Structure formats: C-alpha cells, structure tokens
PDB file of C-alpha atoms in Angstrom:
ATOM      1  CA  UNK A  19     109.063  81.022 142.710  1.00 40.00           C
ATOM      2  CA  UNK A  20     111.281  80.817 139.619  1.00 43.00           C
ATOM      3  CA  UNK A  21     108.769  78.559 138.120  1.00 42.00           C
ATOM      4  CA  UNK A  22     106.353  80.626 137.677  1.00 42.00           C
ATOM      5  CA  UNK A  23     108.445  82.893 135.493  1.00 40.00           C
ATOM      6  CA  UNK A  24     109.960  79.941 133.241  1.00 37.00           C
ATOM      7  CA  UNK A  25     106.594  79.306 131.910  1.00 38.00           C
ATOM      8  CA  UNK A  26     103.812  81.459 129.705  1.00 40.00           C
ATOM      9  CA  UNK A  27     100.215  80.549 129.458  1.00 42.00           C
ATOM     10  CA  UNK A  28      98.008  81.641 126.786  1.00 42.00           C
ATOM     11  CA  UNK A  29      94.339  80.739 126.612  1.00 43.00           C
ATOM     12  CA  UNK A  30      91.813  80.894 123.956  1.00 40.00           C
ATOM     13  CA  UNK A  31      94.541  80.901 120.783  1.00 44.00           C
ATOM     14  CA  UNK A  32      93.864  79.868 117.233  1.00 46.00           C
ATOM     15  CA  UNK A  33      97.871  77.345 117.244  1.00 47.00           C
ATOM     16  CA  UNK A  34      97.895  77.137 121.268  1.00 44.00           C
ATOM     17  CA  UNK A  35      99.708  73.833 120.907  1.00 48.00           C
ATOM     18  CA  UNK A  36     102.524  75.611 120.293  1.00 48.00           C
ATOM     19  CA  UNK A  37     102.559  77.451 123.215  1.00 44.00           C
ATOM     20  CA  UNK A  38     103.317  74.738 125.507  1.00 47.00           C
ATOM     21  CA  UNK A  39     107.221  75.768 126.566  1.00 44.00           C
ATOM     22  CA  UNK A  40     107.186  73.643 130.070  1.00 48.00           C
ATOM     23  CA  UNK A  41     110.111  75.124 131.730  1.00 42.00           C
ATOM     24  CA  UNK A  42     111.805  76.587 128.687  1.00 50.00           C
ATOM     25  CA  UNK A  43     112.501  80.564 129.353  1.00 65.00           C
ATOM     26  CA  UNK A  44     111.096  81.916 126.648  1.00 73.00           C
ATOM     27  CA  UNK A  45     110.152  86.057 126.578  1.00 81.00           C
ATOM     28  CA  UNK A  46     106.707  86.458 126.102  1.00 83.00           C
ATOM     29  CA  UNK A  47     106.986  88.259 122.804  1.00 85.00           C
ATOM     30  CA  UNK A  48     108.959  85.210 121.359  1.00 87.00           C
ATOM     31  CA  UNK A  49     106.582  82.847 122.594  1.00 84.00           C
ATOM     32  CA  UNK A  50     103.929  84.504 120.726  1.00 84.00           C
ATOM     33  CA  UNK A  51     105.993  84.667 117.621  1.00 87.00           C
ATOM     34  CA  UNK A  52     107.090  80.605 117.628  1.00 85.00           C
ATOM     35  CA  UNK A  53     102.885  80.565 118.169  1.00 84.00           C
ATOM     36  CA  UNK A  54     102.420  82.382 114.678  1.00 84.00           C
ATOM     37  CA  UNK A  55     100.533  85.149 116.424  1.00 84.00           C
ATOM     38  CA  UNK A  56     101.344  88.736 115.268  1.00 83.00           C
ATOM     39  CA  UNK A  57     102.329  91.294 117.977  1.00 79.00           C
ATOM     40  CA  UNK A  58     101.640  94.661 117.439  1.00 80.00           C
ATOM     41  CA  UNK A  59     103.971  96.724 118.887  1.00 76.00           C
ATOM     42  CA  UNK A  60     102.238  99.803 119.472  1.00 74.00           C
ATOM     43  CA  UNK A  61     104.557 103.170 119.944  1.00 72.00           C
ATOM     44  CA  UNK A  62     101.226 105.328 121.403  1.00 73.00           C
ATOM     45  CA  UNK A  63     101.610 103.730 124.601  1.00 72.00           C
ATOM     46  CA  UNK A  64     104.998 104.865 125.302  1.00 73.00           C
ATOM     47  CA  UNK A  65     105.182 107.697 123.248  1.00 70.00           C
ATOM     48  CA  UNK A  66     107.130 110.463 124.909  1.00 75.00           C
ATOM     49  CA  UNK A  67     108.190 108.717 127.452  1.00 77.00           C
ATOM     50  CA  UNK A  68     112.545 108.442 127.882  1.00 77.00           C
ATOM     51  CA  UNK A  69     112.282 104.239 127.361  1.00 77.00           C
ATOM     52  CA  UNK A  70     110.266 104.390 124.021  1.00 75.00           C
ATOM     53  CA  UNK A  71     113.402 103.990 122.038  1.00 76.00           C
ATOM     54  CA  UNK A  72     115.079 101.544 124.419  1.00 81.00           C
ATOM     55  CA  UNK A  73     111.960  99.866 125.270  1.00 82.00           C
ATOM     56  CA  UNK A  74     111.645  99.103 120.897  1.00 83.00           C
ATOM     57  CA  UNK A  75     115.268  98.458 120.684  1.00 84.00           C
ATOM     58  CA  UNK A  76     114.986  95.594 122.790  1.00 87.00           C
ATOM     59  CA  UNK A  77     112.051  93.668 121.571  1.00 86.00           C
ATOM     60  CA  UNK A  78     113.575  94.061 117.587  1.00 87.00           C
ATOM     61  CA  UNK A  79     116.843  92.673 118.934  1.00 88.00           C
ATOM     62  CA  UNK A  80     115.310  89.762 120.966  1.00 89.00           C
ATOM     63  CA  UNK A  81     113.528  88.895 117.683  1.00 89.00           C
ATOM     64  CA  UNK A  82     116.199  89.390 115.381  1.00 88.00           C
ATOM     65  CA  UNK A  83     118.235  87.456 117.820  1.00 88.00           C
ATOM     66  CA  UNK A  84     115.964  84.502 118.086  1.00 89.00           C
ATOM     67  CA  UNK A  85     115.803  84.286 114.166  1.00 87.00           C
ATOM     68  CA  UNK A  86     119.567  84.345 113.669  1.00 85.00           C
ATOM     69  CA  UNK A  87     121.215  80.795 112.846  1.00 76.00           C
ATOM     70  CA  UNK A  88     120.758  78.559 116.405  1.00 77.00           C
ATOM     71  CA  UNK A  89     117.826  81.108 117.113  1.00 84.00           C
ATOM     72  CA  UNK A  90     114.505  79.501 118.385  1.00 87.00           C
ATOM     73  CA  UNK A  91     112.695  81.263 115.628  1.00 88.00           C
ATOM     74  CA  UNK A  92     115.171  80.454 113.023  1.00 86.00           C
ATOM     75  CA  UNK A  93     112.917  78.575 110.652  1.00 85.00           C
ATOM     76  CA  UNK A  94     109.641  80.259 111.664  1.00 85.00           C
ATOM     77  CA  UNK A  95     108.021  82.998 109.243  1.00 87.00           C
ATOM     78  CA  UNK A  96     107.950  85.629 111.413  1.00 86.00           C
ATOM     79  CA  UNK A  97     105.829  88.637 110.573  1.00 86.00           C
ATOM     80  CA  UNK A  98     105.721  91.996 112.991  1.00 84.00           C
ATOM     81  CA  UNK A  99     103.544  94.742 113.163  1.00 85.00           C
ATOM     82  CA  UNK A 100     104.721  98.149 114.092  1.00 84.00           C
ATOM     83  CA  UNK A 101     102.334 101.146 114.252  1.00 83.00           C
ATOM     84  CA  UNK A 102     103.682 104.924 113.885  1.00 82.00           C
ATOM     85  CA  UNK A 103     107.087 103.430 112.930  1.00 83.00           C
ATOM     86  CA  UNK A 104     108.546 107.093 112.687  1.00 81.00           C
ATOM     87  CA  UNK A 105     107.848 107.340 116.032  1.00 77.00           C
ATOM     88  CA  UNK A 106     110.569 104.526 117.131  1.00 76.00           C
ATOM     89  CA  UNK A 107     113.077 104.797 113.909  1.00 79.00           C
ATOM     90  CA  UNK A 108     115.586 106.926 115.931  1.00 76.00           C
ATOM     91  CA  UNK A 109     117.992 104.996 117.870  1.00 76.00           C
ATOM     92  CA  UNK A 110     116.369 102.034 116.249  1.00 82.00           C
ATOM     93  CA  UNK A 111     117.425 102.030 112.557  1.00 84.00           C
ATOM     94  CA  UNK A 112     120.338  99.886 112.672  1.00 86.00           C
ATOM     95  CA  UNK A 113     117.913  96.811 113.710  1.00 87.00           C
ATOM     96  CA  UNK A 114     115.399  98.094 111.679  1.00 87.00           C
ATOM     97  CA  UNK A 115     117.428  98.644 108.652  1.00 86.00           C
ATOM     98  CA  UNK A 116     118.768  94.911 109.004  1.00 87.00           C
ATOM     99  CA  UNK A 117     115.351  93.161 109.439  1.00 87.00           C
ATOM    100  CA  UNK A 118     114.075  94.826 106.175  1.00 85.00           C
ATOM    101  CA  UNK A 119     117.355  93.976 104.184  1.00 84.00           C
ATOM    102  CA  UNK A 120     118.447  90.746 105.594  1.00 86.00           C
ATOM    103  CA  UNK A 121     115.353  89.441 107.552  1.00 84.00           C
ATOM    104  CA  UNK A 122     113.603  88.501 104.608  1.00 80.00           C
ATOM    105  CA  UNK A 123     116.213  85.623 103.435  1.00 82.00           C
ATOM    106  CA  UNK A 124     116.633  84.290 107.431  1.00 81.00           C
ATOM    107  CA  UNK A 125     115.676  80.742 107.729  1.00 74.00           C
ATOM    108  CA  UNK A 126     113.276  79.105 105.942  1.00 76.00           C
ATOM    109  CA  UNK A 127     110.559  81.893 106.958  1.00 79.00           C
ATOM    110  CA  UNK A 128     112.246  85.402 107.065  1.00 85.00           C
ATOM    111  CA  UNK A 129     110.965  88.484 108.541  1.00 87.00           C
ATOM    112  CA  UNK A 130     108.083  90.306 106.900  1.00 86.00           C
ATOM    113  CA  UNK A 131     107.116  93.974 108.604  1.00 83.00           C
ATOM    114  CA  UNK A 132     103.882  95.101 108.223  1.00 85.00           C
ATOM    115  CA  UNK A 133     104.342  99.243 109.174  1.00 86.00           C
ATOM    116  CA  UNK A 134     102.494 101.702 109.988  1.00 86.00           C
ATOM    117  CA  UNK A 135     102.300 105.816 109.752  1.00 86.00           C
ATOM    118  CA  UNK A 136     100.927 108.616 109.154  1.00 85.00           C
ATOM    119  CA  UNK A 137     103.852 110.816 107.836  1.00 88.00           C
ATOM    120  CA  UNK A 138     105.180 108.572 105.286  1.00 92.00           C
ATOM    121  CA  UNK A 139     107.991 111.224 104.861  1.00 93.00           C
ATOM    122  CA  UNK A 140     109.580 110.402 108.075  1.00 91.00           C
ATOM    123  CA  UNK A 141     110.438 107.164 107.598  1.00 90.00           C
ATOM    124  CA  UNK A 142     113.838 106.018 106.749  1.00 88.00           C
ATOM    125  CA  UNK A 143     114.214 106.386 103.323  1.00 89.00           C
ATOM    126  CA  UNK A 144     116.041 102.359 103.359  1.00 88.00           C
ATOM    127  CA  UNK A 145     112.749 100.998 104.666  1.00 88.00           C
ATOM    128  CA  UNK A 146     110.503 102.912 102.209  1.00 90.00           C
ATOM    129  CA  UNK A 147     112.781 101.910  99.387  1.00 88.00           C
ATOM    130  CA  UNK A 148     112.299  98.186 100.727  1.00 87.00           C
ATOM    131  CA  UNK A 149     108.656  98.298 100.971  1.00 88.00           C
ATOM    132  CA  UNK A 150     107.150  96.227  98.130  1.00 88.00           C
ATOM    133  CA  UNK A 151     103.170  96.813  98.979  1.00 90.00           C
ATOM    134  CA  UNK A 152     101.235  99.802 100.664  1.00 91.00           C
ATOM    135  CA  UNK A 153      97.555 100.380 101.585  1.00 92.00           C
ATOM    136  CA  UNK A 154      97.398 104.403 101.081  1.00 93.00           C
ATOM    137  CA  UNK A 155      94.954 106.191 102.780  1.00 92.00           C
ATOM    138  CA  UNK A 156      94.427 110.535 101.639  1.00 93.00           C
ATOM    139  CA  UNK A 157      97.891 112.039 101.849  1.00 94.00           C
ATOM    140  CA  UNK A 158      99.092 115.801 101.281  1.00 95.00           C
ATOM    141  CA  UNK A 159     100.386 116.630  97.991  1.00 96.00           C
ATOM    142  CA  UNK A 160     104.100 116.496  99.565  1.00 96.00           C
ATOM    143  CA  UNK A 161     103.358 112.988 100.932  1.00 95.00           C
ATOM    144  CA  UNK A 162     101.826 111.643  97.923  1.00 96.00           C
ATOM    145  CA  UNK A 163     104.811 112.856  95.758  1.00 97.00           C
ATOM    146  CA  UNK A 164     106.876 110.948  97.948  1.00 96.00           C
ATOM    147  CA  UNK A 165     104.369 108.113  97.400  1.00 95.00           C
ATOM    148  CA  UNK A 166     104.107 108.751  93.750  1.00 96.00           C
ATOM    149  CA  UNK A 167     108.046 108.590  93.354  1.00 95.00           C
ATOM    150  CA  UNK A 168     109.086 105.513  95.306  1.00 94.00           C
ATOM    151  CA  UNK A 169     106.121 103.541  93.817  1.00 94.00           C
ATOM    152  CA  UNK A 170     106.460 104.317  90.541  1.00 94.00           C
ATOM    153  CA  UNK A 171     102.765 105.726  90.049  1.00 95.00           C
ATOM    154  CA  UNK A 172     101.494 108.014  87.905  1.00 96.00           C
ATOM    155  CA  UNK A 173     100.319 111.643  88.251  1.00 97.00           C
ATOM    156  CA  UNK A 174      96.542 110.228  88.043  1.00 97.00           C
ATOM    157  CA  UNK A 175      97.577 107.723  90.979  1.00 96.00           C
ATOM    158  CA  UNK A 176      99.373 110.617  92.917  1.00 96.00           C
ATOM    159  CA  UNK A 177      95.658 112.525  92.493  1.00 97.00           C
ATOM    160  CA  UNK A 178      93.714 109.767  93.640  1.00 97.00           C
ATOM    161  CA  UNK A 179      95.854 109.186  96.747  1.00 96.00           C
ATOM    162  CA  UNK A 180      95.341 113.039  97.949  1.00 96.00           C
ATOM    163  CA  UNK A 181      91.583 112.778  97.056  1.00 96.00           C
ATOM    164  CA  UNK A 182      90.562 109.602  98.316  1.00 95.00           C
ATOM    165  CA  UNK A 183      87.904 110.087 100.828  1.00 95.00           C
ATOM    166  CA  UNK A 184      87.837 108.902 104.313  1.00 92.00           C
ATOM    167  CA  UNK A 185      88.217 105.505 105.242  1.00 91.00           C
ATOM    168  CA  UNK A 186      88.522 104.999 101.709  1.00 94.00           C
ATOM    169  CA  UNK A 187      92.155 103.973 100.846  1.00 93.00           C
ATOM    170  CA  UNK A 188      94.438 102.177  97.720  1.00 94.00           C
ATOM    171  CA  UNK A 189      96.390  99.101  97.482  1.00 92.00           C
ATOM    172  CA  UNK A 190      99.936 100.020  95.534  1.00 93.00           C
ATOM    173  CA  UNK A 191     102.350  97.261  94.946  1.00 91.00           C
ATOM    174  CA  UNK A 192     105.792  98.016  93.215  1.00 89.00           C
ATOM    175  CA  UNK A 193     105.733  94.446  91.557  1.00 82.00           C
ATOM    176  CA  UNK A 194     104.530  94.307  88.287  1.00 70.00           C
TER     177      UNK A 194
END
C-alpha cells in the first residue's frame, strides 16, 4: 500500500502537532527535524560496517537539502547531534564542512551541530576551528594542547582539562 509509506506517526512527543504530514512524503529524519526533535545520529551502530560513510552521507545531504532555499526545513532552526564524529568525517567532510560554515546563516534558523568524540585530534581541523563552545571531559596532554590552542586557554586550563576527574568535565567557550 503506498499509503502507508507517505505517512509517519509519532506518539507520545513534546510538538506532535507538527507531525501531522497527511500524505506528504516526508523521510522520517526530516519529519523529526520540522517537529523540533533532535536526532542523534549515532556512528556505534554502524561502525565498521562498508555503508557507515554512505549511510551518514545521505542523512547530512537530505538535511542540508531540505534547509536549502525552497527546502521544507528552510526556516526551521535545525540542530543535529552526531556522536564519534571522527568516526563518519571521511567521505563526509564536504557536507560536513558546509553545514558548519554556511548552515549557520540558512533561513531564519540555521544549522547548529552539537558533536561528539573522544579523540578531539581527529576531527577536521575546519570543524574544530568553527566550534564556538565545548564541554571537555580528562584529555591526554596531546589532546588538551590541541584543546588549549584552538580555545585560546591557558596553561592552568590545559592542566585542569588532563586532570579533571571522571565524570567531572569543563565548559570552554571561545566568546569572550
């Protein structure tokens, strides 16, 4: 039956109201996003498999898609989630690369990414550079240099970050 994949039902949502498509053909991960609901898109469950790259490239293009002018999400604030970005930067960077430099001036709402990872190193250094706010949990010294520099901290800040304790972590912000 066709109809049953025009439509998307979510129950039990904070802004359901705006879930009601009818017989629009929305992809799920859109419809969440014109919802305001965050999507995490967790790498872990694909990790090492031959689509993880693909699999990512296709849901940032959808949404980048959708928020270009004419887009669906156009004038929605859009905010995404990714956890162990390094994991899907690869073949993804071009996307990624535009969402951080352009996505934030897209409609009336932009883009905002909220990123995860544990080797801070091993992300692009055009996404670190364009990261304006980080919660830092206990690095290595080599991570926390990297840190250090493209925050703008101090030595006693670099310290703290590769003493902190666990589950203990900082809030650094590069405005002033």
């Amino acid at each position: 039956d066709d109809n049953a994949h025009s439509q998307f039902h979510l129950n039990n949502v904070i802004r359901a109201d705006k879930l009601k498509l009818g017989h629009t053909k929305f992809h799920p991960i859109i419809a969440l996003l014109k919802a305001g609901i965050i999507p995490c898109l967790m790498t872990s469950k694909l990790a090492g498999t031959k689509y993880e790259e693909q699999v990512f490239n296709f849901y940032l293009w959808l949404i980048w898609h959708a928020k270009e002018k004419g887009g669906i999400l156009r004038d929605e604030p859009i905010v995404l989630m990714i956890d162990e970005l390094n994991q899907v930067q690869g073949n993804n960077r071009e996307v990624l690369v535009k969402m951080i430099r352009e996505g934030a001036n897209m409609g009336l709402g932009g883009i905002s990414m909220v990123w995860c990872a544990q080797n801070y190193t091993m992300i692009d250094s055009v996404i670190r550079t364009n990261t304006t706010m980080g919660v830092i949990f206990r690095q290595s010294h080599e991570e926390a240099l990297a840190i250090k520099k493209d925050f703008t901290l101090s030595d006693y800040w670099m310290d703290r970050i590769k003493m902190l304790e666990k589950f203990e972590c900082l809030l650094v912000t590069k405005d002033q």
